[in-house]
PDB file of C-alpha atoms and ligand atoms in Angstrom:
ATOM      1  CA  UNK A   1     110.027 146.624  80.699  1.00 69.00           C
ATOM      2  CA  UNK A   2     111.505 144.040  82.845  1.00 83.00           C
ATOM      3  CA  UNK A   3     115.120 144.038  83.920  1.00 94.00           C
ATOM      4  CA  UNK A   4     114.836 140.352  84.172  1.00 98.00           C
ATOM      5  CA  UNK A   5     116.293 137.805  81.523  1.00 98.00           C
ATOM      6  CA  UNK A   6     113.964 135.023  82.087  1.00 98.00           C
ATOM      7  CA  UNK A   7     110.735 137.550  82.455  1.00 98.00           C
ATOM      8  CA  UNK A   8     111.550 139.095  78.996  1.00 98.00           C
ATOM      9  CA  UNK A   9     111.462 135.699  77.675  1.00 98.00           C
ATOM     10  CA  UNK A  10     108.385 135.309  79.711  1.00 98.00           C
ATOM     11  CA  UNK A  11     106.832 138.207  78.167  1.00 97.00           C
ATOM     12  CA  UNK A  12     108.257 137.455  74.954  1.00 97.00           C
ATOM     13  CA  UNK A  13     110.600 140.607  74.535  1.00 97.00           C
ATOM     14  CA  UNK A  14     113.257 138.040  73.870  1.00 97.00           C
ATOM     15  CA  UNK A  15     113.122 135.288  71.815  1.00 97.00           C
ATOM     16  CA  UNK A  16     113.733 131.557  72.487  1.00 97.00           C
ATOM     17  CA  UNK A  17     113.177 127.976  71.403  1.00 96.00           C
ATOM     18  CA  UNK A  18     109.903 127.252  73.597  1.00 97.00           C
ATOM     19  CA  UNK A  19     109.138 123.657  73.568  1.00 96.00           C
ATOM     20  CA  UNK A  20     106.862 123.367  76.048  1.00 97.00           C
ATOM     21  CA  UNK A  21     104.343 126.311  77.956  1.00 97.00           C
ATOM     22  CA  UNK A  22     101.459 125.876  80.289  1.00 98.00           C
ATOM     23  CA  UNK A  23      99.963 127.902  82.599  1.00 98.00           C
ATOM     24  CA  UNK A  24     102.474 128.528  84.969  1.00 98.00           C
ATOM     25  CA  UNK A  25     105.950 127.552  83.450  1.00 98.00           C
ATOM     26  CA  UNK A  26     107.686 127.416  80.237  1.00 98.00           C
ATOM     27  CA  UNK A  27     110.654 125.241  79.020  1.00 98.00           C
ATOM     28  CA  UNK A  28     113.100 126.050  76.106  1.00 98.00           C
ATOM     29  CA  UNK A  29     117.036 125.462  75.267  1.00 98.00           C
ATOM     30  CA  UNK A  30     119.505 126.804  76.763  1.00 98.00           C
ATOM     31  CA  UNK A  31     121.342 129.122  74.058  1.00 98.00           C
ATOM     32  CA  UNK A  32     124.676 127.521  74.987  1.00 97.00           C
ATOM     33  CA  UNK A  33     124.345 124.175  75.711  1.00 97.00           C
ATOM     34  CA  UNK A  34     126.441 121.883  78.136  1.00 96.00           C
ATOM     35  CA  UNK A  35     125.280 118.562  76.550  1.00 96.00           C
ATOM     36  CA  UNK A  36     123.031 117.459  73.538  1.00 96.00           C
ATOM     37  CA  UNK A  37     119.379 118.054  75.976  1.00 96.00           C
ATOM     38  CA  UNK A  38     119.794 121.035  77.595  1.00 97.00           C
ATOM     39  CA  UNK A  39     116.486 122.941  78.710  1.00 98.00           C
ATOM     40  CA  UNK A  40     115.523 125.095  81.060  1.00 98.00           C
ATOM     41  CA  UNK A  41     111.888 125.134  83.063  1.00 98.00           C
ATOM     42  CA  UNK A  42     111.150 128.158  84.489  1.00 98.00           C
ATOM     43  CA  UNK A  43     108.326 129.678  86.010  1.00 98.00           C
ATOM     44  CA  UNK A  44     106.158 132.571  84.873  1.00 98.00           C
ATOM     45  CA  UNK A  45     106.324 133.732  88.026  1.00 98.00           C
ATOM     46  CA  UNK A  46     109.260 135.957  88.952  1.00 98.00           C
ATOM     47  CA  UNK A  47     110.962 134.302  91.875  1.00 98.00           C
ATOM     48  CA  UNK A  48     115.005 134.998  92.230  1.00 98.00           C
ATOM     49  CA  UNK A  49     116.212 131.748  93.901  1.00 98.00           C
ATOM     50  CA  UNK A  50     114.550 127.759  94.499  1.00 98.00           C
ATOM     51  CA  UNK A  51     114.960 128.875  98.144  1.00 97.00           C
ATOM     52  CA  UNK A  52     112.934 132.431  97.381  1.00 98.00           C
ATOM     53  CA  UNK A  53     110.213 130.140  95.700  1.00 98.00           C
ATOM     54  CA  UNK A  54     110.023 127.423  97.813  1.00 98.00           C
ATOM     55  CA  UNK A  55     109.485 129.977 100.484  1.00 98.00           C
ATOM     56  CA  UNK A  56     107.039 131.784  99.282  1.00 98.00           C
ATOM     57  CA  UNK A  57     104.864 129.167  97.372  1.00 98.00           C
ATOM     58  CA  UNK A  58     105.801 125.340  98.122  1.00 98.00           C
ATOM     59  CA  UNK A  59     103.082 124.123  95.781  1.00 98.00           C
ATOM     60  CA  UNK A  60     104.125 125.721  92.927  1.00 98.00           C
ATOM     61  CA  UNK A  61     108.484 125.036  93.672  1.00 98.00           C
ATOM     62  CA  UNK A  62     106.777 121.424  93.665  1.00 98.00           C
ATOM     63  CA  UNK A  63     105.124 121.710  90.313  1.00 98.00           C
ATOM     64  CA  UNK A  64     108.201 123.165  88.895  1.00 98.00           C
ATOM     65  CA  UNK A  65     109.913 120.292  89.307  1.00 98.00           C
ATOM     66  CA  UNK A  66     107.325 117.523  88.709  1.00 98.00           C
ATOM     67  CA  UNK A  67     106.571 119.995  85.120  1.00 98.00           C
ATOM     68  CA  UNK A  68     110.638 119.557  84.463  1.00 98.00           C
ATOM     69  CA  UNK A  69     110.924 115.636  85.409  1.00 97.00           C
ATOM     70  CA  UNK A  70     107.639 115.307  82.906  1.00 97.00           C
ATOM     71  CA  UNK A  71     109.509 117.265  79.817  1.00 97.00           C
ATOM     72  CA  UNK A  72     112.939 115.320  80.941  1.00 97.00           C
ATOM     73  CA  UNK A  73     110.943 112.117  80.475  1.00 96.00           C
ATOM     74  CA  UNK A  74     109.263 112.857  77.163  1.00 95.00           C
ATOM     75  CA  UNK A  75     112.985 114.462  76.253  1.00 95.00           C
ATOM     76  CA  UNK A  76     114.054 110.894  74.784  1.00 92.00           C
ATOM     77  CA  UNK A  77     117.265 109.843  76.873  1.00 93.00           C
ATOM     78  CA  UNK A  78     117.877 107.503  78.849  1.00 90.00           C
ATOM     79  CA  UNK A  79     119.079 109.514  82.042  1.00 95.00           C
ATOM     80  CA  UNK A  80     119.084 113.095  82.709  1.00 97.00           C
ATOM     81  CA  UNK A  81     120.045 115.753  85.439  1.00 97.00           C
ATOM     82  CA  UNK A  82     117.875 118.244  87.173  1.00 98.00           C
ATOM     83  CA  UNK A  83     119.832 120.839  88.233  1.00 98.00           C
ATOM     84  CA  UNK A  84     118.991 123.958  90.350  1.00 98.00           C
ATOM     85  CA  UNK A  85     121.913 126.465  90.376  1.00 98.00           C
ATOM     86  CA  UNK A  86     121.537 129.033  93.551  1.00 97.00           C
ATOM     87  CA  UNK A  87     123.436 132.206  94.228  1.00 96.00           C
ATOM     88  CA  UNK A  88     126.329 133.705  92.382  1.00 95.00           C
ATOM     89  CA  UNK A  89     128.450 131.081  94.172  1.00 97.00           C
ATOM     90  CA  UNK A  90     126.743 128.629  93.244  1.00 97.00           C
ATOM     91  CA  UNK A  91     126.565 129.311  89.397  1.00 97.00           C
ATOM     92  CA  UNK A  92     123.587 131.339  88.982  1.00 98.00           C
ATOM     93  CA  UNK A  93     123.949 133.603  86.578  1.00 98.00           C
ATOM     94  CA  UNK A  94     120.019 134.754  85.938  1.00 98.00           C
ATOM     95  CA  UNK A  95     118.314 135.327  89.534  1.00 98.00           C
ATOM     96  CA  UNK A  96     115.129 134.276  87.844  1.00 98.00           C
ATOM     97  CA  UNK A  97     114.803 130.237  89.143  1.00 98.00           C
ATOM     98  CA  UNK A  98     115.216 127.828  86.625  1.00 98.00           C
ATOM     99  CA  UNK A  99     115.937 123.873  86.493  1.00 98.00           C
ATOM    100  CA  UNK A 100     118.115 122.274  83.861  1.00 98.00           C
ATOM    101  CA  UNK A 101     117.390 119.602  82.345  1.00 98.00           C
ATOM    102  CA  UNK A 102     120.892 118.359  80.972  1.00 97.00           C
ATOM    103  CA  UNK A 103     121.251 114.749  79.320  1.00 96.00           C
ATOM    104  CA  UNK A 104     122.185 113.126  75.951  1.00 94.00           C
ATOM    105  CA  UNK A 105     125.535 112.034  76.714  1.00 89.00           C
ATOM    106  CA  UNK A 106     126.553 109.844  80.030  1.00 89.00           C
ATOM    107  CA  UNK A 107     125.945 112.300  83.155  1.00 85.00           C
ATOM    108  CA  UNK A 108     127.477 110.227  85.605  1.00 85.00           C
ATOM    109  CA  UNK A 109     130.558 111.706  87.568  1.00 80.00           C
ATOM    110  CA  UNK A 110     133.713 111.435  87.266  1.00 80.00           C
ATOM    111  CA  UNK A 111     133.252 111.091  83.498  1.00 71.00           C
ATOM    112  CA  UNK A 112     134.759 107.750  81.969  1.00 60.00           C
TER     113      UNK A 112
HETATM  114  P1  AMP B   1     122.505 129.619  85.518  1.00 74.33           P
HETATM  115  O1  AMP B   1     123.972 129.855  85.287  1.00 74.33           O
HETATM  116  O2  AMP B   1     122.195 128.387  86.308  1.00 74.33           O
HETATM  117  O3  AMP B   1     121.839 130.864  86.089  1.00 74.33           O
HETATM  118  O4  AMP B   1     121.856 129.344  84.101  1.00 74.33           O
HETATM  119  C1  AMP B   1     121.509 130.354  83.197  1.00 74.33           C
HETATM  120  C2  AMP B   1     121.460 129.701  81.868  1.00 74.33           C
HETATM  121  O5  AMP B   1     120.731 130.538  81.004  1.00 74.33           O
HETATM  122  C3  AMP B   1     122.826 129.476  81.220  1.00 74.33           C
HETATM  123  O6  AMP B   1     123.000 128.076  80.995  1.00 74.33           O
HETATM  124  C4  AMP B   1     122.749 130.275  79.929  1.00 74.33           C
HETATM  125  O7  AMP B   1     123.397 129.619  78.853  1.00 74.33           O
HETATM  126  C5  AMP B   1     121.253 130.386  79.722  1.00 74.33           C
HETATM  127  N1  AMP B   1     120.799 131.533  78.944  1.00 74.33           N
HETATM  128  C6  AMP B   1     121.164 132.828  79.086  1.00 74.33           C
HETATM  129  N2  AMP B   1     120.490 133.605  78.209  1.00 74.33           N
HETATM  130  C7  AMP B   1     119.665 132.783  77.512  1.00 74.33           C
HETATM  131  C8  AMP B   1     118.715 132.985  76.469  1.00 74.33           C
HETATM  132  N3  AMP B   1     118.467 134.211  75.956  1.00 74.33           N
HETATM  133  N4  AMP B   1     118.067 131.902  75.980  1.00 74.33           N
HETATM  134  C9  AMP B   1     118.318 130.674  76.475  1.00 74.33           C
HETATM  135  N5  AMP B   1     119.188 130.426  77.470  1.00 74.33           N
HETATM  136  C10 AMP B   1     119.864 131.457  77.980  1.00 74.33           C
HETATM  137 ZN1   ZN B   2     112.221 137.155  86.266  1.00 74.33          ZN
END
């Protein structure tokens, strides 16, 4: 069995809202959400960081994030942020790459 988070949800040791699968990815919520769309993409594929996959397969870091603007379009707001946390110190918390999709509310920054 897979120490990995995001490959047990993969392999479906672990369940989640899956709203979208194809081949090679598969999107569903994030179980604590940071704003009223929040999904994450995430490829089949174990790869630890955006940097790790872009490295080892360009094509498919590529897809990832043309599958993740196609779901944020189809998502129904008017806006959204793709996000790509890397690294502990940069506030990854699963080393198994994923994009957020966050939107819903207004994303722009400084709020207000
Ligand atoms: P990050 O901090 O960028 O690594 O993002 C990890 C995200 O995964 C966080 O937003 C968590 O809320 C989310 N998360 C952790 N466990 C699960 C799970 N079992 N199902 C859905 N989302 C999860
Ligand atoms: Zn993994």
């Amino acid at each position: 069995m897979s120490e990995c988070l995001f490959c047990r949800v993969v392999a479906g040791e672990i369940p989640a809202d899956i709203g979208y699968h194809d081949d090679e990815f598969i999107a569903f919520r994030d179980i604590d959400p940071q704003a009223p769309v929040h999904i994450l993409v995430i490829p089949r594929e174990h790869h630890p960081t955006a940097a790790a996959l872009a490295a080892a397969d360009s094509d498919l870091a590529g897809r990832l994030v043309a599958t993740a603007t196609s779901i944020a379009e189809d998502a129904g707001v008017g806006g959204y942020r793709l996000v790509v946390n890397t690294g502990a110190e940069g506030g990854q918390t699963v080393p198994h790459v994923h994009v957020h999709i966050l939107g819903g509310r207004n994303m722009t920054w400084p709020p207000g």
